[in-house]
Amino acid sequence: MDVLVVGGGGTVGSTVAYTLSVQDPETTVTLVDSDADTAEGHAIDVRHSTRHVAHGLGRPDFGPEGPGTVRAAAASPSLVEAADCVVVTASAPRGEGGDARGGRLTFLERNLEIADEIAGWLGEAAPTPVVVVSNPVDRITHRLYRRTGWPRRHFLGYSLSETARIADEIARRTDAPPREVYCPIVGEHGEHVVPLFSRATVGGDSVDFSEAEREAIVEYVRDVPYDVLKLRGARDSSRWVTARGVAAIVRRLEDGRAEAPACLSTPLDGEYGFEDVSLSVPVELDAEGVGEIVEWDLADEERAAFEAAYSAVKTVE
């Protein structure tokens, strides 16, 4: 598989490149970044990590075809034409207030400008699946969709970190293995996350939380990325959970295997009663991106929260 990472010189982009190379060594990754030297440095280092195939200790970790490669390159529509998937992680530096609750919105103005720049050369190529990681994800996903003119099914805004975080918290509260926890999240990638507790299961059985417990779980999901920043420093990010989630999406685009729909942000055109906005909804994936948007029945309180998420995203847009 050939993956183009736009913003590959940054913390998240380079971690995505490394994760893809570890999980699927045959992948070829191309890093594009406005800071060409940093992208080249990451490309060399990640590429070297795949060269452990050259010795007996490392060789068992690689398939019979051997590793692909990792390189840096200048932005070009030809790179998009060669790619099976584009991952957009490009972002302005974290500014004042970006490390506090709601901080994703502090990136909005500059990241919209960056999205317009990227869309300018993306749109010159044939449509290709795009996984958007740049914050605020829902707005940037929709901006790229609008500016490229590509069909909406090619756009997937990354929001799986919330699903992983809520699984960790529910597993802790129920003393269950995380693999047995399921609680999908729709809505905004931000303050207006909407966990679907009506669909939550542990070990395949429905699980019932009190209203206070549900509120505490949601607050955990909202708080924890900023707790991580406080612990690691505002110049870092939740790059490990993000990179692993992005790699999972990329691999599912390639092989089409998934046990259930994944909740990702994508442009809506009447689904759930919303249009001209990107929000996280359950989607089935195929090689082109979104194969189908799945419309679930929601509990009354979930529907109300979903509508609040829609209003919040549209107000900012």
mmCIF file of C-alpha atoms in Angstrom:
data_model
loop_
_atom_site.group_PDB
_atom_site.id
_atom_site.type_symbol
_atom_site.label_atom_id
_atom_site.label_comp_id
_atom_site.label_asym_id
_atom_site.label_seq_id
_atom_site.Cartn_x
_atom_site.Cartn_y
_atom_site.Cartn_z
ATOM 1 C CA MET A 1 0.000 0.000 0.000
ATOM 2 C CA ASP A 2 1.205 3.533 -0.775
ATOM 3 C CA VAL A 3 0.308 6.136 1.881
ATOM 4 C CA LEU A 4 0.926 9.875 1.569
ATOM 5 C CA VAL A 5 1.212 11.725 4.915
ATOM 6 C CA VAL A 6 0.717 15.481 4.569
ATOM 7 C CA GLY A 7 2.281 17.083 7.607
ATOM 8 C CA GLY A 8 4.692 14.171 7.947
ATOM 9 C CA GLY A 9 7.352 16.302 9.610
ATOM 10 C CA GLY A 10 5.145 16.929 12.636
ATOM 11 C CA THR A 11 4.734 14.902 15.801
ATOM 12 C CA VAL A 12 1.539 13.141 14.761
ATOM 13 C CA GLY A 13 2.480 12.704 11.098
ATOM 14 C CA SER A 14 5.845 11.135 11.839
ATOM 15 C CA THR A 15 4.298 8.851 14.471
ATOM 16 C CA VAL A 16 1.674 7.757 11.929
ATOM 17 C CA ALA A 17 4.479 6.949 9.481
ATOM 18 C CA TYR A 18 6.340 4.884 12.074
ATOM 19 C CA THR A 19 3.202 3.033 13.183
ATOM 20 C CA LEU A 20 2.259 2.147 9.608
ATOM 21 C CA SER A 21 5.781 0.899 8.955
ATOM 22 C CA VAL A 22 5.733 -1.288 12.063
ATOM 23 C CA GLN A 23 2.259 -2.724 11.568
ATOM 24 C CA ASP A 24 2.567 -3.301 7.837
ATOM 25 C CA PRO A 25 6.246 -3.272 6.815
ATOM 26 C CA GLU A 26 5.403 -3.591 3.123
ATOM 27 C CA THR A 27 3.722 -0.153 3.139
ATOM 28 C CA THR A 28 5.438 2.672 1.281
ATOM 29 C CA VAL A 29 5.065 5.978 3.128
ATOM 30 C CA THR A 30 5.752 9.412 1.639
ATOM 31 C CA LEU A 31 6.097 12.394 3.970
ATOM 32 C CA VAL A 32 5.222 15.906 2.776
ATOM 33 C CA ASP A 33 5.760 18.909 5.020
ATOM 34 C CA SER A 34 6.399 22.639 4.752
ATOM 35 C CA ASP A 35 9.521 21.913 6.813
ATOM 36 C CA ALA A 36 11.284 19.720 4.254
ATOM 37 C CA ASP A 37 14.363 19.079 6.407
ATOM 38 C CA THR A 38 12.358 17.766 9.355
ATOM 39 C CA ALA A 39 10.323 15.522 7.058
ATOM 40 C CA GLU A 40 13.529 14.185 5.498
ATOM 41 C CA GLY A 41 14.994 13.508 8.953
ATOM 42 C CA HIS A 42 11.923 11.543 10.036
ATOM 43 C CA ALA A 43 11.852 9.654 6.736
ATOM 44 C CA ILE A 44 15.456 8.534 7.128
ATOM 45 C CA ASP A 45 14.951 7.427 10.738
ATOM 46 C CA VAL A 46 11.692 5.553 10.100
ATOM 47 C CA ARG A 47 13.147 3.950 6.984
ATOM 48 C CA HIS A 48 16.123 2.744 9.017
ATOM 49 C CA SER A 49 13.697 1.193 11.512
ATOM 50 C CA THR A 50 12.510 -1.103 8.711
ATOM 51 C CA ARG A 51 16.050 -2.183 7.878
ATOM 52 C CA HIS A 52 16.202 -4.472 10.885
ATOM 53 C CA VAL A 53 15.044 -6.992 8.308
ATOM 54 C CA ALA A 54 18.741 -7.285 7.497
ATOM 55 C CA HIS A 55 19.615 -9.309 10.616
ATOM 56 C CA GLY A 56 18.398 -12.459 12.266
ATOM 57 C CA LEU A 57 16.827 -10.778 15.280
ATOM 58 C CA GLY A 58 14.690 -8.471 13.174
ATOM 59 C CA ARG A 59 13.915 -10.607 10.123
ATOM 60 C CA PRO A 60 11.020 -12.599 11.691
ATOM 61 C CA ASP A 61 9.058 -9.342 12.090
ATOM 62 C CA PHE A 62 8.851 -8.853 8.325
ATOM 63 C CA GLY A 63 6.886 -10.660 5.641
ATOM 64 C CA PRO A 64 8.395 -12.521 2.713
ATOM 65 C CA GLU A 65 8.164 -9.454 0.469
ATOM 66 C CA GLY A 66 10.379 -7.470 2.802
ATOM 67 C CA PRO A 67 9.867 -3.831 3.846
ATOM 68 C CA GLY A 68 8.598 -0.994 1.711
ATOM 69 C CA THR A 69 10.234 2.387 2.025
ATOM 70 C CA VAL A 70 9.785 5.747 3.701
ATOM 71 C CA ARG A 71 10.741 8.937 1.893
ATOM 72 C CA ALA A 72 10.193 12.685 1.971
ATOM 73 C CA ALA A 73 9.023 14.635 -1.066
ATOM 74 C CA ALA A 74 7.713 18.011 -2.142
ATOM 75 C CA ALA A 75 3.949 18.422 -2.402
ATOM 76 C CA SER A 76 2.650 17.431 -5.813
ATOM 77 C CA PRO A 77 -0.557 16.093 -7.383
ATOM 78 C CA SER A 78 1.533 13.213 -8.764
ATOM 79 C CA LEU A 79 2.052 11.974 -5.207
ATOM 80 C CA VAL A 80 -1.701 11.833 -4.747
ATOM 81 C CA GLU A 81 -2.086 9.934 -8.016
ATOM 82 C CA ALA A 82 0.398 7.331 -6.753
ATOM 83 C CA ALA A 83 -1.167 7.001 -3.294
ATOM 84 C CA ASP A 84 -3.836 4.568 -2.159
ATOM 85 C CA CYS A 85 -4.635 6.834 0.784
ATOM 86 C CA VAL A 86 -3.780 10.355 1.962
ATOM 87 C CA VAL A 87 -3.426 11.170 5.670
ATOM 88 C CA VAL A 88 -3.606 14.880 6.530
ATOM 89 C CA THR A 89 -1.950 15.791 9.834
ATOM 90 C CA ALA A 90 -0.640 19.253 8.870
ATOM 91 C CA SER A 91 -1.321 21.818 11.550
ATOM 92 C CA ALA A 92 -0.326 25.201 12.885
ATOM 93 C CA PRO A 93 1.694 25.119 16.126
ATOM 94 C CA ARG A 94 -0.265 24.898 19.354
ATOM 95 C CA GLY A 95 -1.088 28.426 20.442
ATOM 96 C CA GLU A 96 -2.234 30.037 23.665
ATOM 97 C CA GLY A 97 -5.113 28.075 25.172
ATOM 98 C CA GLY A 98 -4.518 25.095 22.908
ATOM 99 C CA ASP A 99 -3.582 22.891 25.848
ATOM 100 C CA ALA A 100 -6.853 23.484 27.764
ATOM 101 C CA ARG A 101 -10.327 21.986 27.352
ATOM 102 C CA GLY A 102 -11.774 23.154 24.044
ATOM 103 C CA GLY A 103 -8.273 23.859 22.779
ATOM 104 C CA ARG A 104 -8.851 22.210 19.410
ATOM 105 C CA LEU A 105 -10.784 25.290 18.301
ATOM 106 C CA THR A 106 -7.720 27.510 18.788
ATOM 107 C CA PHE A 107 -6.263 25.863 15.667
ATOM 108 C CA LEU A 108 -9.285 26.653 13.508
ATOM 109 C CA GLU A 109 -8.381 29.858 11.669
ATOM 110 C CA ARG A 110 -4.832 28.909 10.712
ATOM 111 C CA ASN A 111 -5.656 25.274 9.979
ATOM 112 C CA LEU A 112 -8.441 26.318 7.623
ATOM 113 C CA GLU A 113 -5.829 28.300 5.710
ATOM 114 C CA ILE A 114 -3.525 25.279 5.665
ATOM 115 C CA ALA A 115 -6.416 23.098 4.486
ATOM 116 C CA ASP A 116 -7.044 25.498 1.601
ATOM 117 C CA GLU A 117 -3.381 25.271 0.591
ATOM 118 C CA ILE A 118 -3.469 21.470 0.687
ATOM 119 C CA ALA A 119 -6.764 21.289 -1.190
ATOM 120 C CA GLY A 120 -5.234 23.386 -3.949
ATOM 121 C CA TRP A 121 -2.866 20.627 -5.030
ATOM 122 C CA LEU A 122 -4.893 17.649 -3.813
ATOM 123 C CA GLY A 123 -7.779 18.726 -6.010
ATOM 124 C CA GLU A 124 -5.613 18.592 -9.119
ATOM 125 C CA ALA A 125 -5.398 14.807 -8.785
ATOM 126 C CA ALA A 126 -8.009 12.082 -9.075
ATOM 127 C CA PRO A 127 -10.071 11.531 -5.896
ATOM 128 C CA THR A 128 -8.304 9.423 -3.281
ATOM 129 C CA PRO A 129 -9.409 8.433 0.247
ATOM 130 C CA VAL A 130 -8.345 11.110 2.742
ATOM 131 C CA VAL A 131 -8.035 10.542 6.492
ATOM 132 C CA VAL A 132 -8.087 13.959 8.194
ATOM 133 C CA VAL A 133 -6.359 14.297 11.572
ATOM 134 C CA SER A 134 -5.776 18.076 11.720
ATOM 135 C CA ASN A 135 -7.882 19.832 14.358
ATOM 136 C CA PRO A 136 -10.640 20.780 14.667
ATOM 137 C CA VAL A 137 -11.214 17.612 12.685
ATOM 138 C CA ASP A 138 -14.853 18.048 11.665
ATOM 139 C CA ARG A 139 -14.329 21.552 10.279
ATOM 140 C CA ILE A 140 -11.080 20.694 8.490
ATOM 141 C CA THR A 141 -12.621 17.560 6.980
ATOM 142 C CA HIS A 142 -15.501 19.592 5.592
ATOM 143 C CA ARG A 143 -13.215 22.352 4.311
ATOM 144 C CA LEU A 144 -11.091 19.854 2.354
ATOM 145 C CA TYR A 145 -14.244 18.275 0.949
ATOM 146 C CA ARG A 146 -15.544 21.637 -0.215
ATOM 147 C CA ARG A 147 -12.269 22.928 -1.631
ATOM 148 C CA THR A 148 -11.181 19.799 -3.522
ATOM 149 C CA GLY A 149 -14.586 19.191 -5.085
ATOM 150 C CA TRP A 150 -14.109 15.462 -4.606
ATOM 151 C CA PRO A 151 -17.070 13.183 -3.771
ATOM 152 C CA ARG A 152 -17.795 13.202 -0.052
ATOM 153 C CA ARG A 153 -17.236 9.469 0.360
ATOM 154 C CA HIS A 154 -13.494 10.024 0.076
ATOM 155 C CA PHE A 155 -13.283 11.998 3.352
ATOM 156 C CA LEU A 156 -12.817 10.418 6.773
ATOM 157 C CA GLY A 157 -12.238 12.660 9.788
ATOM 158 C CA TYR A 158 -10.295 10.844 12.485
ATOM 159 C CA SER A 159 -12.189 10.488 15.782
ATOM 160 C CA LEU A 160 -11.318 7.014 17.031
ATOM 161 C CA SER A 161 -9.240 8.210 19.976
ATOM 162 C CA GLU A 162 -12.443 8.932 21.886
ATOM 163 C CA THR A 163 -13.619 5.367 21.246
ATOM 164 C CA ALA A 164 -10.335 4.027 22.628
ATOM 165 C CA ARG A 165 -10.446 6.341 25.629
ATOM 166 C CA ILE A 166 -13.999 5.457 26.578
ATOM 167 C CA ALA A 167 -13.182 1.767 26.243
ATOM 168 C CA ASP A 168 -10.308 2.226 28.688
ATOM 169 C CA GLU A 169 -12.551 3.986 31.207
ATOM 170 C CA ILE A 170 -15.443 1.535 30.912
ATOM 171 C CA ALA A 171 -13.017 -1.384 31.222
ATOM 172 C CA ARG A 172 -11.647 0.175 34.413
ATOM 173 C CA ARG A 173 -15.112 0.714 35.865
ATOM 174 C CA THR A 174 -16.393 -2.776 35.008
ATOM 175 C CA ASP A 175 -13.122 -4.665 35.548
ATOM 176 C CA ALA A 176 -13.462 -6.095 32.032
ATOM 177 C CA PRO A 177 -10.800 -6.675 29.369
ATOM 178 C CA PRO A 178 -10.790 -3.694 26.973
ATOM 179 C CA ARG A 179 -11.296 -6.054 24.038
ATOM 180 C CA GLU A 180 -14.729 -6.915 25.434
ATOM 181 C CA VAL A 181 -15.862 -3.269 25.704
ATOM 182 C CA TYR A 182 -17.871 -1.570 22.961
ATOM 183 C CA CYS A 183 -19.260 1.961 23.098
ATOM 184 C CA PRO A 184 -19.410 3.909 19.816
ATOM 185 C CA ILE A 185 -19.158 7.702 19.826
ATOM 186 C CA VAL A 186 -20.795 10.073 17.335
ATOM 187 C CA GLY A 187 -20.934 13.853 17.100
ATOM 188 C CA GLU A 188 -18.053 16.305 17.261
ATOM 189 C CA HIS A 189 -14.406 15.444 17.794
ATOM 190 C CA GLY A 190 -14.216 17.747 20.777
ATOM 191 C CA GLU A 191 -16.498 19.010 23.517
ATOM 192 C CA HIS A 192 -19.656 17.686 21.864
ATOM 193 C CA VAL A 193 -18.795 14.002 21.821
ATOM 194 C CA VAL A 194 -21.874 11.788 22.018
ATOM 195 C CA PRO A 195 -21.208 8.324 23.482
ATOM 196 C CA LEU A 196 -24.005 5.948 22.532
ATOM 197 C CA PHE A 197 -24.541 4.262 25.885
ATOM 198 C CA SER A 198 -27.707 2.699 24.476
ATOM 199 C CA ARG A 199 -25.408 0.549 22.319
ATOM 200 C CA ALA A 200 -22.681 -0.023 24.895
ATOM 201 C CA THR A 201 -21.813 -3.625 25.691
ATOM 202 C CA VAL A 202 -19.316 -5.445 27.873
ATOM 203 C CA GLY A 203 -18.622 -9.026 26.898
ATOM 204 C CA GLY A 204 -21.466 -8.805 24.387
ATOM 205 C CA ASP A 205 -24.033 -7.880 27.062
ATOM 206 C CA SER A 206 -25.611 -4.458 27.422
ATOM 207 C CA VAL A 207 -24.293 -2.411 30.310
ATOM 208 C CA ASP A 208 -26.285 0.071 32.356
ATOM 209 C CA PHE A 209 -24.685 3.125 33.930
ATOM 210 C CA SER A 210 -26.412 5.659 36.149
ATOM 211 C CA GLU A 211 -26.765 9.206 34.881
ATOM 212 C CA ALA A 212 -23.962 10.297 37.199
ATOM 213 C CA GLU A 213 -21.707 7.518 35.914
ATOM 214 C CA ARG A 214 -22.427 8.438 32.300
ATOM 215 C CA GLU A 215 -21.610 12.073 32.981
ATOM 216 C CA ALA A 216 -18.349 11.096 34.684
ATOM 217 C CA ILE A 217 -17.354 8.861 31.770
ATOM 218 C CA VAL A 218 -18.028 11.623 29.242
ATOM 219 C CA GLU A 219 -16.027 14.102 31.318
ATOM 220 C CA TYR A 220 -13.138 11.647 31.380
ATOM 221 C CA VAL A 221 -13.175 11.403 27.574
ATOM 222 C CA ARG A 222 -13.200 15.194 27.275
ATOM 223 C CA ASP A 223 -10.529 15.784 29.922
ATOM 224 C CA VAL A 224 -7.960 13.074 29.353
ATOM 225 C CA PRO A 225 -6.236 14.388 26.197
ATOM 226 C CA TYR A 226 -5.522 17.618 28.043
ATOM 227 C CA ASP A 227 -4.385 15.700 31.116
ATOM 228 C CA VAL A 228 -1.868 13.995 28.827
ATOM 229 C CA LEU A 229 -0.650 17.391 27.594
ATOM 230 C CA LYS A 230 -0.173 18.610 31.160
ATOM 231 C CA LEU A 231 1.875 15.529 31.958
ATOM 232 C CA ARG A 232 3.990 15.529 28.791
ATOM 233 C CA GLY A 233 4.125 19.190 27.883
ATOM 234 C CA ALA A 234 2.046 21.329 25.540
ATOM 235 C CA ARG A 235 4.452 20.800 22.629
ATOM 236 C CA ASP A 236 3.559 17.110 22.541
ATOM 237 C CA SER A 237 0.214 15.456 21.773
ATOM 238 C CA SER A 238 -1.724 12.210 22.167
ATOM 239 C CA ARG A 239 0.244 10.916 19.208
ATOM 240 C CA TRP A 240 0.391 7.240 20.108
ATOM 241 C CA VAL A 241 -3.360 6.658 20.396
ATOM 242 C CA THR A 242 -3.919 8.788 17.295
ATOM 243 C CA ALA A 243 -1.311 7.046 15.168
ATOM 244 C CA ARG A 244 -2.558 3.579 16.098
ATOM 245 C CA GLY A 245 -6.125 4.592 15.237
ATOM 246 C CA VAL A 246 -5.131 6.163 11.916
ATOM 247 C CA ALA A 247 -3.148 3.057 11.007
ATOM 248 C CA ALA A 248 -6.216 0.927 11.738
ATOM 249 C CA ILE A 249 -8.293 3.019 9.325
ATOM 250 C CA VAL A 250 -5.653 2.848 6.594
ATOM 251 C CA ARG A 251 -5.346 -0.916 6.907
ATOM 252 C CA ARG A 252 -9.124 -1.390 6.806
ATOM 253 C CA LEU A 253 -9.290 0.709 3.648
ATOM 254 C CA GLU A 254 -6.825 -1.724 2.130
ATOM 255 C CA ASP A 255 -8.330 -5.043 3.212
ATOM 256 C CA GLY A 256 -11.970 -4.135 3.913
ATOM 257 C CA ARG A 257 -12.100 -6.205 7.120
ATOM 258 C CA ALA A 258 -14.097 -4.791 10.031
ATOM 259 C CA GLU A 259 -16.254 -6.399 12.707
ATOM 260 C CA ALA A 260 -18.650 -3.443 12.939
ATOM 261 C CA PRO A 261 -19.121 0.065 11.552
ATOM 262 C CA ALA A 262 -16.580 2.606 12.782
ATOM 263 C CA CYS A 263 -17.636 6.084 13.854
ATOM 264 C CA LEU A 264 -15.699 8.622 11.792
ATOM 265 C CA SER A 265 -16.377 12.170 10.670
ATOM 266 C CA THR A 266 -17.621 12.472 7.106
ATOM 267 C CA PRO A 267 -19.665 15.030 5.133
ATOM 268 C CA LEU A 268 -23.399 14.529 5.639
ATOM 269 C CA ASP A 269 -26.125 15.165 3.100
ATOM 270 C CA GLY A 270 -29.361 14.470 4.933
ATOM 271 C CA GLU A 271 -28.223 11.534 7.072
ATOM 272 C CA TYR A 272 -29.533 11.885 10.637
ATOM 273 C CA GLY A 273 -31.333 15.003 9.371
ATOM 274 C CA PHE A 274 -28.058 16.952 8.962
ATOM 275 C CA GLU A 275 -26.484 18.421 5.852
ATOM 276 C CA ASP A 276 -23.545 20.604 4.812
ATOM 277 C CA VAL A 277 -21.542 19.522 7.834
ATOM 278 C CA SER A 278 -19.078 16.807 8.781
ATOM 279 C CA LEU A 279 -19.704 14.864 11.991
ATOM 280 C CA SER A 280 -18.786 11.446 13.317
ATOM 281 C CA VAL A 281 -21.323 8.820 12.320
ATOM 282 C CA PRO A 282 -21.115 5.033 11.896
ATOM 283 C CA VAL A 283 -19.650 4.173 8.499
ATOM 284 C CA GLU A 284 -18.751 1.064 6.566
ATOM 285 C CA LEU A 285 -15.404 1.381 4.798
ATOM 286 C CA ASP A 286 -14.243 0.250 1.383
ATOM 287 C CA ALA A 287 -11.195 0.962 -0.783
ATOM 288 C CA GLU A 288 -12.572 4.400 -1.762
ATOM 289 C CA GLY A 289 -13.402 5.561 1.759
ATOM 290 C CA VAL A 290 -16.996 5.538 2.997
ATOM 291 C CA GLY A 291 -18.906 2.659 1.457
ATOM 292 C CA GLU A 292 -22.053 3.360 3.453
ATOM 293 C CA ILE A 293 -23.249 5.672 6.217
ATOM 294 C CA VAL A 294 -25.224 3.623 8.722
ATOM 295 C CA GLU A 295 -28.195 5.335 10.376
ATOM 296 C CA TRP A 296 -28.812 3.960 13.854
ATOM 297 C CA ASP A 297 -31.822 4.616 16.041
ATOM 298 C CA LEU A 298 -30.735 6.868 18.910
ATOM 299 C CA ALA A 299 -32.123 7.277 22.406
ATOM 300 C CA ASP A 300 -33.852 10.620 22.993
ATOM 301 C CA GLU A 301 -31.002 12.046 25.058
ATOM 302 C CA GLU A 302 -28.458 10.870 22.470
ATOM 303 C CA ARG A 303 -30.411 12.503 19.679
ATOM 304 C CA ALA A 304 -30.551 15.775 21.622
ATOM 305 C CA ALA A 305 -26.795 15.686 22.236
ATOM 306 C CA PHE A 306 -26.179 14.880 18.562
ATOM 307 C CA GLU A 307 -28.230 17.901 17.510
ATOM 308 C CA ALA A 308 -26.215 20.049 19.935
ATOM 309 C CA ALA A 309 -23.020 18.798 18.284
ATOM 310 C CA TYR A 310 -24.400 19.702 14.874
ATOM 311 C CA SER A 311 -25.329 23.204 16.064
ATOM 312 C CA ALA A 312 -21.906 23.720 17.609
ATOM 313 C CA VAL A 313 -20.011 22.725 14.474
ATOM 314 C CA LYS A 314 -22.271 24.739 12.171
ATOM 315 C CA THR A 315 -22.024 27.821 14.411
ATOM 316 C CA VAL A 316 -18.239 27.810 14.153
ATOM 317 C CA GLU A 317 -18.311 27.232 10.413
#
